[in-house]
Amino acid sequence: MTDRDDIDMLAAEYVLGTLDPEQRQSVTVRRLREPELDRAITDWEARLSPLNAHYDPVAPSRDLFAGIRARIEEARQAVSDQVPNLADFAKLKRRLVAWRAGALGAGAIAASLIVAILATDVNVPMRDGKFVAVFHSDDTQPAFVMSVDIDTREVTVRLVEASVPDGKTYQLWIVTEQTGPKPKSLGLLENIANPTTKQLGDFDPAMLRNATFGISLEPEGGSPTGQPTGPAIHGRLISVEH
Amino acid sequence: MTSIRDLENLLKQTLNGNTDAFERLYHATSAKLFGIVLRILKNRAQSEDALQDIYVRIWQKAGDFEPGRASIITWMATIARNRAIDIHRRQQPEADMYDTDIDTVASPHSAFDQMAITDEMRQLEYCLNGLEGDRQQIVKLAYLEGWSRAELAERFVQPVGTIKTWLHRSLRQLKECLGT
């Protein structure tokens, strides 16, 4: 049996639903960083989804949407509470200016890209174990702010001030030693009215701390090439542990 | 009547934080998704909890939907099925009692409910019919009812390893028959 066949059967059984909970969990994590597995899963979903026609519709209770609406509002609020607000940026900005003087010219990142890396002792009111990155589109205004929870491997990106030109989408990227020199897409930031949460799978925490994140402006639907094609801004994580 | 295009538009509007559009999407799709969840979990109260969870996820993941990759129906149904199977896999078998008060919606009113018989469905049924012995039933019980390898092993009085072998053979045969 080849590796490819193993992956295909793992994907097939994942879609069929016959894996045990641990295997299912492992597949949901692995597919985020294994494009071949992810593609195999999508292919099997397409093959087996005609079976969905066998599910008869059943009306749920009438009042169910009220609960969903409440939970959406709650989730929005929770995310807002986690991401530092604008008032914190005055503090961050001073650090940034000081840092930038010494850091530009490090050479690792193309000169056309504006980089934001912040010092580690900035006092941002967030819980321990969290990291934050700020994406600047110019010297004055942060464009996006991103928080990362290393424990849950979740990033949350919030738009601070950036406009979305018609027919364009922002796309989030990551570069780590783990994934090699080419940026890997973490998905689109289409829902800019709300903070967007993305899963980072099982990226190694040490790698994550040293990762470079990028946000690029792409055609609607995302980069056609799988690599950033539009103007990009980059950020690196800083610890917000006290 | 809500078309696929309408559903995609509603999902797109929810990306801008439009909860009213999301509510319309919910009303057009929830009976189908509830049918999926209830068939797997068999318990109405638990299925309604799961359905709420599923729509919160759909709201959060709306930006991940790529029209070229899967139909919106498949995309939403996949989120619902995955959630239901995750819950079902983690719970004790005895919680699995059939609930009697299940009302099937009589008149389909959206593209979701209707899901016209497509060429893909005919092709898949043709290929399923080509599976030997009990295997068509095994595949359908797994997919539609969320049965695990162990549950299938008990029902068909086979070792779990044999069920796994049967599943893999059946899935390979289906893939070859479908040619996709």
Coordinates of C-alpha atoms in Angstrom, one line a residue:
Chain A
M1 CA 0.0 0.0 0.0
T2 CA 1.4 3.4 -0.9
D3 CA 1.4 6.5 1.2
R4 CA -0.9 8.1 -1.3
D5 CA -3.3 5.3 -1.0
D6 CA -3.2 5.5 2.9
I7 CA -4.0 9.2 2.7
D8 CA -6.8 8.6 0.2
M9 CA -8.3 5.9 2.5
L10 CA -7.9 8.1 5.6
A11 CA -9.7 10.9 3.7
A12 CA -12.4 8.6 2.5
E13 CA -13.1 7.2 6.0
Y14 CA -13.0 10.7 7.4
V15 CA -15.8 11.7 5.0
L16 CA -17.7 8.5 5.5
G17 CA -17.6 9.1 9.2
T18 CA -16.2 5.8 10.4
L19 CA -13.0 7.0 12.1
D20 CA -12.8 7.1 15.9
P21 CA -12.8 10.5 17.7
E22 CA -9.0 10.7 18.1
Q23 CA -8.4 9.9 14.4
R24 CA -11.1 12.4 13.3
Q25 CA -9.4 15.1 15.5
S26 CA -6.0 14.2 14.0
V27 CA -7.3 14.5 10.5
T28 CA -8.9 18.0 11.1
V29 CA -5.6 19.2 12.3
R30 CA -3.4 17.5 9.6
R31 CA -5.5 18.7 6.7
L32 CA -4.6 22.3 7.6
R33 CA -1.0 21.7 6.7
E34 CA -1.2 18.8 4.3
P35 CA -2.7 20.0 1.0
E36 CA -2.8 16.5 -0.4
L37 CA -4.9 15.2 2.5
D38 CA -7.1 18.3 2.3
R39 CA -7.7 17.8 -1.4
A40 CA -8.4 14.1 -0.9
I41 CA -11.1 15.0 1.6
T42 CA -12.7 17.6 -0.7
D43 CA -12.7 15.0 -3.5
W44 CA -14.4 12.4 -1.3
E45 CA -17.0 15.0 -0.1
A46 CA -17.8 15.6 -3.8
R47 CA -18.0 11.9 -4.5
L48 CA -20.3 11.0 -1.5
S49 CA -22.3 14.2 -1.1
P50 CA -25.1 13.0 -3.5
L51 CA -26.1 10.7 -0.6
N52 CA -27.2 13.9 1.2
A53 CA -30.4 13.7 -0.9
H54 CA -31.4 10.7 1.3
Y55 CA -31.7 13.1 4.3
D56 CA -35.3 14.2 4.7
P57 CA -35.8 17.7 5.9
V58 CA -37.2 18.1 9.4
A59 CA -38.4 21.4 10.8
P60 CA -36.5 22.4 14.0
S61 CA -38.3 24.3 16.8
R62 CA -39.5 27.8 15.7
D63 CA -37.5 29.8 18.2
L64 CA -34.1 28.3 17.5
F65 CA -32.6 31.2 15.5
A66 CA -32.9 33.5 18.5
G67 CA -30.4 31.4 20.3
I68 CA -28.1 31.4 17.3
R69 CA -28.3 35.1 17.0
A70 CA -27.5 35.5 20.7
R71 CA -24.5 33.2 20.4
I72 CA -23.1 35.1 17.4
E73 CA -23.4 38.4 19.4
E74 CA -21.7 36.7 22.3
A75 CA -18.8 35.4 20.2
R76 CA -18.4 38.8 18.6
Q77 CA -18.1 40.4 22.0
A78 CA -15.7 37.8 23.3
V79 CA -13.4 38.3 20.4
S80 CA -13.5 42.1 20.8
D81 CA -12.5 41.7 24.4
Q82 CA -9.5 39.6 23.5
V83 CA -8.1 41.9 20.8
P84 CA -6.4 45.0 22.1
N85 CA -8.4 48.1 21.3
L86 CA -7.3 51.3 19.6
A87 CA -6.4 53.1 22.9
D88 CA -3.5 50.6 23.3
F89 CA -2.0 51.6 20.0
A90 CA -0.6 54.9 21.3
K91 CA 1.6 52.8 23.5
L92 CA 2.4 50.3 20.8
K93 CA 3.2 52.9 18.3
R94 CA 6.0 54.6 20.4
R95 CA 7.7 51.2 20.7
L96 CA 7.2 50.5 17.1
V97 CA 8.9 53.8 16.0
A98 CA 11.9 53.0 18.2
W99 CA 12.1 49.5 17.0
R100 CA 11.8 50.2 13.4
A101 CA 14.8 52.5 13.3
G102 CA 17.0 49.5 14.2
A103 CA 15.2 46.8 12.4
L104 CA 14.7 47.9 8.8
G105 CA 17.4 46.7 6.7
A106 CA 17.4 43.3 8.3
G107 CA 17.0 42.3 4.7
A108 CA 14.9 39.2 5.1
I109 CA 11.8 40.9 3.8
A110 CA 11.3 42.7 0.5
A111 CA 11.9 46.5 0.7
S112 CA 8.4 47.3 -0.7
L113 CA 6.8 45.6 2.3
I114 CA 6.2 47.5 5.5
V115 CA 7.1 45.4 8.6
A116 CA 5.7 45.8 12.0
I117 CA 7.5 44.0 14.9
L118 CA 7.0 45.2 18.3
A119 CA 9.2 45.1 21.4
T120 CA 8.4 42.4 23.9
D121 CA 7.7 44.5 27.0
V122 CA 4.7 46.4 25.6
N123 CA 1.9 46.4 28.2
V124 CA -1.2 45.2 26.4
P125 CA -4.1 44.1 28.5
M126 CA -4.3 40.6 27.4
R127 CA -4.1 37.2 29.1
D128 CA -0.8 35.4 29.5
G129 CA 0.2 33.0 26.7
K130 CA -1.1 35.3 24.1
F131 CA 0.7 37.1 21.3
V132 CA -0.2 40.0 19.2
A133 CA 1.0 41.4 15.9
V134 CA 0.1 44.7 14.4
F135 CA 0.0 45.3 10.6
H136 CA 0.8 48.8 9.5
S137 CA -0.1 50.1 6.1
D138 CA 1.8 53.4 6.8
D139 CA 3.6 55.0 9.7
T140 CA 0.6 56.3 11.5
Q141 CA -2.3 53.9 11.4
P142 CA -2.4 50.3 12.2
A143 CA -4.4 48.5 9.4
F144 CA -4.9 45.2 11.1
V145 CA -4.3 43.8 14.5
M146 CA -3.9 40.1 15.1
S147 CA -3.9 38.1 18.3
V148 CA -2.7 34.6 18.6
D149 CA -3.5 32.1 21.3
I150 CA -0.7 29.6 21.3
D151 CA -2.7 27.1 23.4
T152 CA -5.6 26.9 21.1
R153 CA -3.6 27.7 18.0
E154 CA -6.1 30.3 17.0
V155 CA -5.4 33.6 15.3
T156 CA -7.9 36.3 15.4
V157 CA -7.5 39.2 13.0
R158 CA -9.4 42.4 13.4
L159 CA -9.5 45.2 10.9
V160 CA -8.6 48.6 12.4
E161 CA -8.4 50.8 9.5
A162 CA -8.2 49.5 5.9
S163 CA -10.5 49.7 3.0
V164 CA -11.3 46.9 0.7
P165 CA -11.3 48.0 -3.0
D166 CA -14.1 46.6 -5.1
G167 CA -13.4 43.1 -6.3
K168 CA -10.5 42.5 -3.9
T169 CA -10.0 40.5 -0.8
Y170 CA -7.4 40.5 2.0
Q171 CA -5.6 37.1 2.4
L172 CA -3.6 36.0 5.5
W173 CA -0.3 34.3 5.1
I174 CA 2.3 32.7 7.3
V175 CA 6.0 31.9 6.9
T176 CA 7.7 29.6 9.4
E177 CA 10.7 27.4 9.3
Q178 CA 8.3 24.5 9.5
T179 CA 6.7 25.4 6.2
G180 CA 9.7 26.6 4.3
P181 CA 10.4 29.9 2.6
K182 CA 7.2 30.2 0.7
P183 CA 4.2 31.8 2.4
K184 CA 1.4 29.5 3.2
S185 CA -2.2 30.8 3.0
L186 CA -4.2 30.9 6.2
G187 CA -7.3 31.9 4.3
L188 CA -9.2 34.9 3.3
L189 CA -10.2 37.9 5.5
E190 CA -13.5 38.4 3.8
N191 CA -15.6 39.0 6.8
I192 CA -14.0 42.3 7.6
A193 CA -17.0 43.7 9.6
N194 CA -16.2 41.0 12.2
P195 CA -12.9 39.8 13.6
T196 CA -11.9 36.7 11.7
T197 CA -10.7 33.6 13.5
K198 CA -8.4 31.1 11.8
Q199 CA -7.0 27.8 13.0
L200 CA -3.3 27.3 12.9
G201 CA -3.5 23.5 13.2
D202 CA -0.6 22.0 15.0
F203 CA 2.1 24.5 14.1
D204 CA 4.8 24.0 16.6
P205 CA 4.5 26.8 19.2
A206 CA 8.2 27.6 19.0
M207 CA 7.9 28.0 15.2
L208 CA 4.8 30.1 15.7
R209 CA 6.5 32.5 18.0
N210 CA 9.1 33.2 15.3
A211 CA 6.7 33.2 12.4
T212 CA 6.2 36.1 10.0
F213 CA 2.6 36.8 9.1
G214 CA 1.5 38.7 6.1
I215 CA -1.7 40.2 4.8
S216 CA -1.9 40.8 1.0
L217 CA -4.5 42.4 -1.2
E218 CA -5.7 39.8 -3.7
P219 CA -8.4 39.4 -6.3
E220 CA -11.8 38.3 -5.0
G221 CA -11.7 34.6 -4.1
G222 CA -8.0 34.8 -3.1
S223 CA -4.7 34.6 -4.8
P224 CA -4.9 32.7 -8.1
T225 CA -1.4 31.4 -7.8
G226 CA -1.4 30.2 -4.2
Q227 CA 1.3 32.8 -3.4
P228 CA 0.8 36.5 -2.5
T229 CA 0.3 38.4 -5.7
G230 CA -0.9 41.8 -4.4
P231 CA 0.6 44.5 -2.1
A232 CA 1.4 42.9 1.2
I233 CA 2.0 44.0 4.8
H234 CA 3.8 41.9 7.3
G235 CA 3.8 41.5 11.1
R236 CA 5.6 39.3 13.6
L237 CA 4.3 38.2 16.9
I238 CA 5.2 39.8 20.2
S239 CA 4.5 38.3 23.5
V240 CA 1.9 40.0 25.7
E241 CA 2.8 38.1 28.8
H242 CA 3.2 40.3 31.7
Chain B
M1 CA -38.3 29.2 -3.3
T2 CA -34.7 29.9 -2.7
S3 CA -32.2 29.2 -5.5
I4 CA -28.6 28.2 -5.0
R5 CA -27.6 31.6 -6.2
D6 CA -29.9 33.2 -3.6
L7 CA -28.2 31.1 -0.9
E8 CA -24.7 32.1 -2.0
N9 CA -25.8 35.8 -2.0
L10 CA -27.2 35.5 1.5
L11 CA -23.9 33.9 2.7
K12 CA -22.0 36.7 1.1
Q13 CA -24.1 39.3 2.8
T14 CA -23.4 37.6 6.2
L15 CA -19.7 38.3 5.6
N16 CA -20.5 42.0 6.2
G17 CA -22.1 41.2 9.5
N18 CA -25.6 41.1 8.1
T19 CA -27.5 39.0 10.7
D20 CA -30.8 39.4 8.9
A21 CA -29.4 37.9 5.7
F22 CA -28.0 35.1 7.9
E23 CA -31.5 34.5 9.4
R24 CA -32.9 34.2 5.9
L25 CA -30.1 31.7 5.1
Y26 CA -31.1 29.8 8.2
H27 CA -34.7 29.6 7.3
A28 CA -33.9 28.4 3.8
T29 CA -31.5 25.7 5.0
S30 CA -32.2 24.7 8.6
A31 CA -34.8 21.9 7.8
K32 CA -32.3 20.1 5.6
L33 CA -29.4 20.5 8.1
F34 CA -31.7 19.5 11.0
G35 CA -32.7 16.4 9.0
I36 CA -29.0 15.4 8.7
V37 CA -28.2 16.0 12.4
L38 CA -31.4 14.3 13.7
R39 CA -30.8 11.2 11.6
I40 CA -27.3 10.8 13.1
L41 CA -28.0 11.9 16.7
K42 CA -31.6 10.5 16.9
N43 CA -32.4 12.9 19.8
R44 CA -34.3 16.0 19.2
A45 CA -33.1 18.2 22.0
Q46 CA -29.5 17.2 21.4
S47 CA -29.9 17.8 17.7
E48 CA -31.3 21.3 18.2
D49 CA -28.2 22.2 20.4
A50 CA -26.0 20.8 17.7
L51 CA -27.9 22.8 15.0
Q52 CA -27.3 26.0 16.9
D53 CA -23.6 25.2 17.1
I54 CA -23.5 24.4 13.4
Y55 CA -25.0 27.8 12.4
V56 CA -22.6 29.6 14.7
R57 CA -19.8 27.8 12.8
I58 CA -21.3 28.6 9.5
W59 CA -21.4 32.2 10.5
Q60 CA -17.7 32.1 11.6
K61 CA -16.5 30.1 8.5
A62 CA -18.6 32.1 5.9
G63 CA -15.3 33.6 4.6
D64 CA -13.9 30.2 3.9
F65 CA -16.6 29.2 1.4
E66 CA -15.1 29.0 -2.1
P67 CA -17.8 28.7 -4.7
G68 CA -15.5 26.9 -7.1
R69 CA -14.6 24.2 -4.7
A70 CA -17.9 22.8 -3.6
S71 CA -21.6 23.8 -3.9
I72 CA -23.0 25.8 -1.0
I73 CA -25.3 22.9 -0.2
T74 CA -22.5 20.4 0.0
W75 CA -20.4 22.9 2.1
M76 CA -23.1 23.5 4.7
A77 CA -24.2 19.9 4.8
T78 CA -20.6 18.9 5.4
I79 CA -20.3 21.2 8.3
A80 CA -23.5 19.8 9.8
R81 CA -22.6 16.1 9.2
N82 CA -19.1 16.6 10.6
R83 CA -20.4 18.2 13.7
A84 CA -23.1 15.5 14.2
I85 CA -20.6 12.7 13.7
D86 CA -18.1 14.3 16.1
I87 CA -20.8 14.4 18.8
H88 CA -22.1 11.0 18.0
R89 CA -18.7 9.4 18.2
R90 CA -18.0 10.9 21.6
Q91 CA -21.2 9.8 23.3
Q92 CA -22.2 6.5 24.9
P93 CA -24.3 4.2 22.8
E94 CA -27.2 4.1 25.3
A95 CA -27.8 7.8 24.8
D96 CA -28.8 6.8 21.2
M97 CA -32.5 6.3 21.7
Y98 CA -34.9 7.2 18.9
D99 CA -37.0 10.2 19.7
T100 CA -40.6 9.7 18.6
D101 CA -41.6 13.3 17.9
I102 CA -40.0 13.8 14.6
D103 CA -42.0 15.8 12.0
T104 CA -40.8 15.5 8.5
V105 CA -41.5 18.7 6.6
A106 CA -44.2 17.8 4.0
S107 CA -43.6 20.4 1.3
P108 CA -40.1 21.2 0.3
H109 CA -39.6 24.9 -0.2
S110 CA -36.0 25.6 -1.0
A111 CA -33.3 24.3 -3.3
F112 CA -31.8 22.7 -0.2
D113 CA -34.9 20.6 0.5
Q114 CA -35.6 19.7 -3.1
M115 CA -32.1 18.6 -4.3
A116 CA -33.4 17.3 -7.6
I117 CA -32.2 13.9 -8.7
T118 CA -28.9 14.8 -10.4
D119 CA -26.6 12.8 -12.7
E120 CA -24.2 12.6 -9.8
M121 CA -26.8 10.9 -7.7
R122 CA -27.7 8.4 -10.4
Q123 CA -24.0 7.6 -10.9
L124 CA -23.3 7.1 -7.2
E125 CA -26.4 4.9 -6.8
Y126 CA -25.3 2.9 -9.8
C127 CA -21.9 2.4 -8.3
L128 CA -23.3 1.6 -4.9
N129 CA -25.4 -1.1 -6.5
G130 CA -22.2 -2.6 -7.8
L131 CA -20.9 -3.3 -4.3
E132 CA -21.2 -7.0 -3.3
G133 CA -23.3 -8.4 -0.5
D134 CA -23.9 -6.2 2.5
R135 CA -21.4 -3.6 1.6
Q136 CA -23.8 -1.1 0.0
Q137 CA -25.8 -1.1 3.2
I138 CA -22.6 -0.7 5.3
V139 CA -21.5 2.3 3.3
K140 CA -25.0 3.9 3.6
L141 CA -25.3 3.2 7.4
A142 CA -21.9 4.8 7.9
Y143 CA -22.6 7.9 5.8
L144 CA -26.2 8.5 6.5
E145 CA -26.6 7.3 10.1
G146 CA -23.1 7.9 11.3
W147 CA -22.3 4.3 12.3
S148 CA -18.8 3.6 13.5
R149 CA -16.7 0.6 12.5
A150 CA -17.5 -1.0 15.9
E151 CA -21.3 -0.5 15.5
L152 CA -21.1 -2.0 12.0
A153 CA -19.0 -4.9 13.3
E154 CA -21.6 -5.7 15.9
R155 CA -24.5 -5.5 13.4
F156 CA -22.8 -7.6 10.7
V157 CA -21.2 -10.0 13.2
Q158 CA -17.7 -9.4 11.9
P159 CA -14.4 -8.4 13.5
V160 CA -13.7 -4.6 13.4
G161 CA -10.7 -5.3 11.2
T162 CA -12.9 -7.1 8.6
I163 CA -15.3 -4.1 8.6
K164 CA -12.3 -1.8 7.9
T165 CA -11.1 -4.0 5.1
W166 CA -14.6 -4.1 3.6
L167 CA -15.0 -0.3 3.9
H168 CA -11.7 0.3 2.2
R169 CA -12.4 -2.2 -0.6
S170 CA -15.9 -0.6 -1.1
L171 CA -14.5 2.9 -1.1
R172 CA -11.8 2.0 -3.7
Q173 CA -14.4 0.3 -5.8
L174 CA -16.7 3.3 -5.7
K175 CA -13.9 5.7 -6.6
E176 CA -12.9 3.6 -9.6
C177 CA -16.6 3.2 -10.7
L178 CA -17.2 7.0 -10.4
G179 CA -14.0 7.8 -12.2
T180 CA -13.5 11.1 -10.4

